[in-house]
Coordinates of C-alpha atoms in Angstrom, one line a residue:
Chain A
X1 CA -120.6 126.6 -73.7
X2 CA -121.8 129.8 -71.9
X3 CA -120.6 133.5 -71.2
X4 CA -120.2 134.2 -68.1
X5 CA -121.2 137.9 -67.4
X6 CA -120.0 139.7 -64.7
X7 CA -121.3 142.8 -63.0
X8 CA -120.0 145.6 -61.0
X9 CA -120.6 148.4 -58.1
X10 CA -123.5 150.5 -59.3
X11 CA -124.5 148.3 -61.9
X12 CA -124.5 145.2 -59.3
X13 CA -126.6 147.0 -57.4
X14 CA -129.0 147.7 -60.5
X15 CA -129.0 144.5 -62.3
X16 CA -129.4 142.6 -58.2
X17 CA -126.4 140.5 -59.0
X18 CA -122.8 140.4 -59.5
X19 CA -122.7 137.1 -62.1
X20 CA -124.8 135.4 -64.2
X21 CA -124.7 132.9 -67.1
X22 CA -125.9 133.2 -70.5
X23 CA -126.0 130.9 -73.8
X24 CA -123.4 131.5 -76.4
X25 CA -124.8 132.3 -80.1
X26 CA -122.5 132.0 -82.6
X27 CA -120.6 134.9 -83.6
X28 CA -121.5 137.0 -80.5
X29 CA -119.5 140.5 -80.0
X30 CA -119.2 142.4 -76.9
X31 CA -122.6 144.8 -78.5
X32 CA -124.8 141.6 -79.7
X33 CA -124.2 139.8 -75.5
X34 CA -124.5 143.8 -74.1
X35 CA -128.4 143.9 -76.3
X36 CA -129.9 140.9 -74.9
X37 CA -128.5 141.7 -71.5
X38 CA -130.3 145.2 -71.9
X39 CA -133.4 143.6 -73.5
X40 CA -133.3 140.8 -69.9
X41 CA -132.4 143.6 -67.7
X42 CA -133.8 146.9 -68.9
X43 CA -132.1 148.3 -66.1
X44 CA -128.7 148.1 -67.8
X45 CA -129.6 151.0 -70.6
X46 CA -129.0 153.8 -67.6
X47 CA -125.7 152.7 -67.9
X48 CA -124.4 151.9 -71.2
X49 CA -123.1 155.8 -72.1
X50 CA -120.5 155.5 -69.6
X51 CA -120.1 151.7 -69.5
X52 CA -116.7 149.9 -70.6
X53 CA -116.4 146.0 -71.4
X54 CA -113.8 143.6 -70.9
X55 CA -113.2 140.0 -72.3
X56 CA -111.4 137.6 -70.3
X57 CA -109.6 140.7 -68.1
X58 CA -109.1 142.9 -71.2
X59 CA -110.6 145.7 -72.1
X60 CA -112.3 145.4 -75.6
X61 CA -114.3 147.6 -77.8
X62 CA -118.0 147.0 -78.4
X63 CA -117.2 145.3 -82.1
X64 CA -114.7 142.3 -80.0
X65 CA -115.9 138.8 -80.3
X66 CA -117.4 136.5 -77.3
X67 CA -116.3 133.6 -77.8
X68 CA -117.9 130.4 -76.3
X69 CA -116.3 130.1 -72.6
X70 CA -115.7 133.8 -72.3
X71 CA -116.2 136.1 -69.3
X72 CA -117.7 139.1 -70.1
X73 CA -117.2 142.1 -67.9
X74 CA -119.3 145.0 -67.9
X75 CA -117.1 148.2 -66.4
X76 CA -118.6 151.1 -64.7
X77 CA -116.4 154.3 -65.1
X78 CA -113.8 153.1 -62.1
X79 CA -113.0 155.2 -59.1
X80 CA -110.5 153.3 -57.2
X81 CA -107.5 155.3 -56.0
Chain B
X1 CA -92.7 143.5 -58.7
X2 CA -94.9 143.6 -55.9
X3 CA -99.0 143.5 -57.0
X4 CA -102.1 143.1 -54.7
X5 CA -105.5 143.6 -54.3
X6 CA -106.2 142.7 -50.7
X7 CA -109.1 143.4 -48.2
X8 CA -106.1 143.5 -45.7
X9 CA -104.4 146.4 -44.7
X10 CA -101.6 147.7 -46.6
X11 CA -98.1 147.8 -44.9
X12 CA -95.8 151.1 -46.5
X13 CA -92.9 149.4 -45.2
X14 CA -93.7 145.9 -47.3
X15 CA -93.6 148.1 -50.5
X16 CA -91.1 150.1 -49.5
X17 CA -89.1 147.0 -49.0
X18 CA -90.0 145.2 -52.1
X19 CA -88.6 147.8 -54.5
X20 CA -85.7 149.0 -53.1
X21 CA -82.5 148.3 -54.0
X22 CA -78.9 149.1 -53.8
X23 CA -78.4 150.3 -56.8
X24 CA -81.6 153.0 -56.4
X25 CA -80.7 155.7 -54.5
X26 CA -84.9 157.3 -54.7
X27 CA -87.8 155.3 -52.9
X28 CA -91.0 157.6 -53.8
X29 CA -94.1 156.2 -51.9
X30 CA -97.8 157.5 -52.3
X31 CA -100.5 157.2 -50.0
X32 CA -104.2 157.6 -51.1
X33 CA -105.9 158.1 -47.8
X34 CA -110.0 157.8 -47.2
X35 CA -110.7 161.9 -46.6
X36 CA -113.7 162.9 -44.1
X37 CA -115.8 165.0 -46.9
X38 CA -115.6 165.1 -50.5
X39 CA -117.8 167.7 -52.3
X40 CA -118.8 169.3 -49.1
X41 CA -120.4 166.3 -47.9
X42 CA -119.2 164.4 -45.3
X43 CA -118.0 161.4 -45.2
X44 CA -118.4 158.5 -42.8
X45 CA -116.6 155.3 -44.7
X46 CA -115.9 154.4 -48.1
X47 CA -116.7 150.8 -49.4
X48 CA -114.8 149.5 -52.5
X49 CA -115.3 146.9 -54.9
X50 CA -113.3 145.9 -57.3
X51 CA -112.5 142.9 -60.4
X52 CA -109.5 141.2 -58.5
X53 CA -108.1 139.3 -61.1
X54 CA -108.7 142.1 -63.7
X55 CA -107.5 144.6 -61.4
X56 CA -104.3 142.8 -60.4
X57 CA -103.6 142.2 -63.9
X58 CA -104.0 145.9 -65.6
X59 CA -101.8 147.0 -62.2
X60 CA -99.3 144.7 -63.1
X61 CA -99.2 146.1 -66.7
X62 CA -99.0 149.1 -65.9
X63 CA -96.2 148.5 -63.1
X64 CA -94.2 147.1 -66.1
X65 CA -95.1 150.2 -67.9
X66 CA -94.0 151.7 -65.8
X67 CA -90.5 150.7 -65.4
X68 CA -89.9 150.6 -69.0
X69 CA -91.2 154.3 -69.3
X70 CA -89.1 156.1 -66.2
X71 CA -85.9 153.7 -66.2
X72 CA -87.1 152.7 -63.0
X73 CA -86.0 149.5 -60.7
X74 CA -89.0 148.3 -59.3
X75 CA -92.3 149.4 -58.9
X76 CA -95.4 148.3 -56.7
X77 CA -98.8 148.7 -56.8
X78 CA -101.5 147.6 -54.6
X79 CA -105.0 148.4 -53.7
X80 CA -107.3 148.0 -50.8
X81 CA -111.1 146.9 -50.8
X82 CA -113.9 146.3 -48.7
X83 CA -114.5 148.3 -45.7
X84 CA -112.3 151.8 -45.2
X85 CA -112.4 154.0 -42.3
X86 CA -111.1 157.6 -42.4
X87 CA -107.7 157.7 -42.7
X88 CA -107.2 154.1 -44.2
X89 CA -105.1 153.7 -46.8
X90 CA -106.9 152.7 -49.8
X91 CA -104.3 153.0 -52.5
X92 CA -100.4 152.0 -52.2
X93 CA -98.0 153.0 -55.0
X94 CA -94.2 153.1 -54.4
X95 CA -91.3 153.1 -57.1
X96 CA -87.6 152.8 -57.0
X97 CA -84.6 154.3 -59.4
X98 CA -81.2 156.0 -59.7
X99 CA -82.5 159.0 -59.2
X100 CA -85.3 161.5 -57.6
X101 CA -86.8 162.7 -60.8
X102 CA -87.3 159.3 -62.0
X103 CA -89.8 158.4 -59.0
X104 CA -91.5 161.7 -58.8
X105 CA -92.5 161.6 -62.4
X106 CA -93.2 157.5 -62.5
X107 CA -95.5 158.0 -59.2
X108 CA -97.2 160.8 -60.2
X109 CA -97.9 158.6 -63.8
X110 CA -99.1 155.3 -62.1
X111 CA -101.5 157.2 -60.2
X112 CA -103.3 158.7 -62.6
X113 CA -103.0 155.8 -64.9
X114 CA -104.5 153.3 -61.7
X115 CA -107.5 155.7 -61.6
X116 CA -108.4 155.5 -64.6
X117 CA -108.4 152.1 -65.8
X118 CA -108.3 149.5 -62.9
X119 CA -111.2 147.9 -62.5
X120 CA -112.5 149.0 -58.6
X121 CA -115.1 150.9 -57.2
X122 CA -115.6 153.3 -54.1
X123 CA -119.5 153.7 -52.7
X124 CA -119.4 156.5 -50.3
X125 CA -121.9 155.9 -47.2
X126 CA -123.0 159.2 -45.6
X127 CA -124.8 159.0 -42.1
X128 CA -128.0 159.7 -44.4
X129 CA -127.2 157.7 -47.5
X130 CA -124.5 156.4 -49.3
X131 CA -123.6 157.2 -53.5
X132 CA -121.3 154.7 -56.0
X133 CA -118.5 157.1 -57.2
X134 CA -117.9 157.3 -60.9
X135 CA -114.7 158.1 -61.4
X136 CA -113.8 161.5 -63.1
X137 CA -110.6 160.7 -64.6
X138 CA -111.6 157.4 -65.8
X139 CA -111.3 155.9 -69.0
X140 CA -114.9 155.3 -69.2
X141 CA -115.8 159.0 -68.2
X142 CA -113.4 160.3 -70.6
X143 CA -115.6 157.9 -73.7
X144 CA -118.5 159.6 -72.7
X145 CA -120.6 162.1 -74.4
X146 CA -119.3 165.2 -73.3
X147 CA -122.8 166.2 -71.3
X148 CA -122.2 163.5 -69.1
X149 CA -119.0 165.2 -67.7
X150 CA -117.9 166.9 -65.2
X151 CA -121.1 165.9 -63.4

């Protein structure tokens, strides 16, 4: 099964799209999915100081497993209010 | 507990109803309104995006925090996106308790705690360009290396 990755705000704008789908590889974290995203979408590296991840609607840190299925968010600092 | 993330408008009163009770004698209701100028700039409309289903769920959490934390009786949270005029209400919070104190503290809280973790985004449009916001006070902001703040 895939990850589905979803993107946000400034980075939508950067990356020119909001989801996309990528193969599973067996013992993926939040840091091995965020590489090959950077490595597809070079783009992505402007933003990975300040950027925040969440797995299936919670927020996880960069060492979290991916597992097969999962949705991966990738969180811009937020500025709703 | 009343949660939403809505491109609708949002109604004081519904909030206002939904926590009050007879056993609260303090309704405290804030009001984030879309300002004309931030950072000398003005501003013409703010567009917000947002993770609904993440966003719903980390304001329901913290609603619940919330209550637990002040001793309150209900709490509401809901938030706005899409298209905002001046003067729209983008952000809705309103809590109910005993007392005054309670709600002045518990809004003041869930405010703060809102901005900086739910997942939702304003882009301010200028009549000459338009900027995503980062949020200052946001959890990611605060992880960052500290030459990236305060920018």
């Amino acid at each position: 099964m895939a990850i589905t990755v979803l993107f946000f705000a400034s980075l939508a704008d950067a990356v020119g799209t909001r989801e996309l789908s990528l193969a599973h590889v067996a013992g993926d974290t939040v840091a091995s999915v965020r590489d090959r995203l950077v490595a597809a979408h070079p783009q992505i590296s402007e933003f990975t100081e300040t950027l925040l991840y969440a797995v299936d609607e919670e927020y996880a840190e960069e060492d979290a497993p991916v597992p097969a299925g999962a949705t991966l968010a990738l969180i811009p600092p937020v500025s709703g209010g | 507990m009343l949660i939403r993330v809505t491109p609708e408008r949002l109604n004081p009163e519904e909030a206002i109803a939904a926590v009050r009770r007879d056993d609260a004698g303090a309704v405290d209701v804030f009001l984030g309104v879309v300002r004309n100028t931030n950072k000398g700039r003005s501003v013409d409309h703010l567009v917000y995006d947002a993770y609904p289903s993440m966003a719903e769920k980390t304001m329901r959490e913290l609603a619940e925090q919330a209550v637990e934390r002040f001793d309150l009786t209900d709490s509401a949270v809901l938030h706005r996106t899409g298209r905002l005029e001046i003067g729209e209400t983008s952000l809705l919070v309103a809590v109910s308790a005993g007392h005054r104190a309670a709600t002045f503290e518990a809004g003041h809280w869930l405010v703060n705690e809102v901005k900086r973790r739910v997942p939702v985004w304003k882009k301010e449009v200028w009549s000459d360009g338009e900027e995503w916001i980062e949020g200052p006070e946001s959890l990611g902001m605060e992880r960052a290396p500290a030459t990236m703040r305060g920018s």
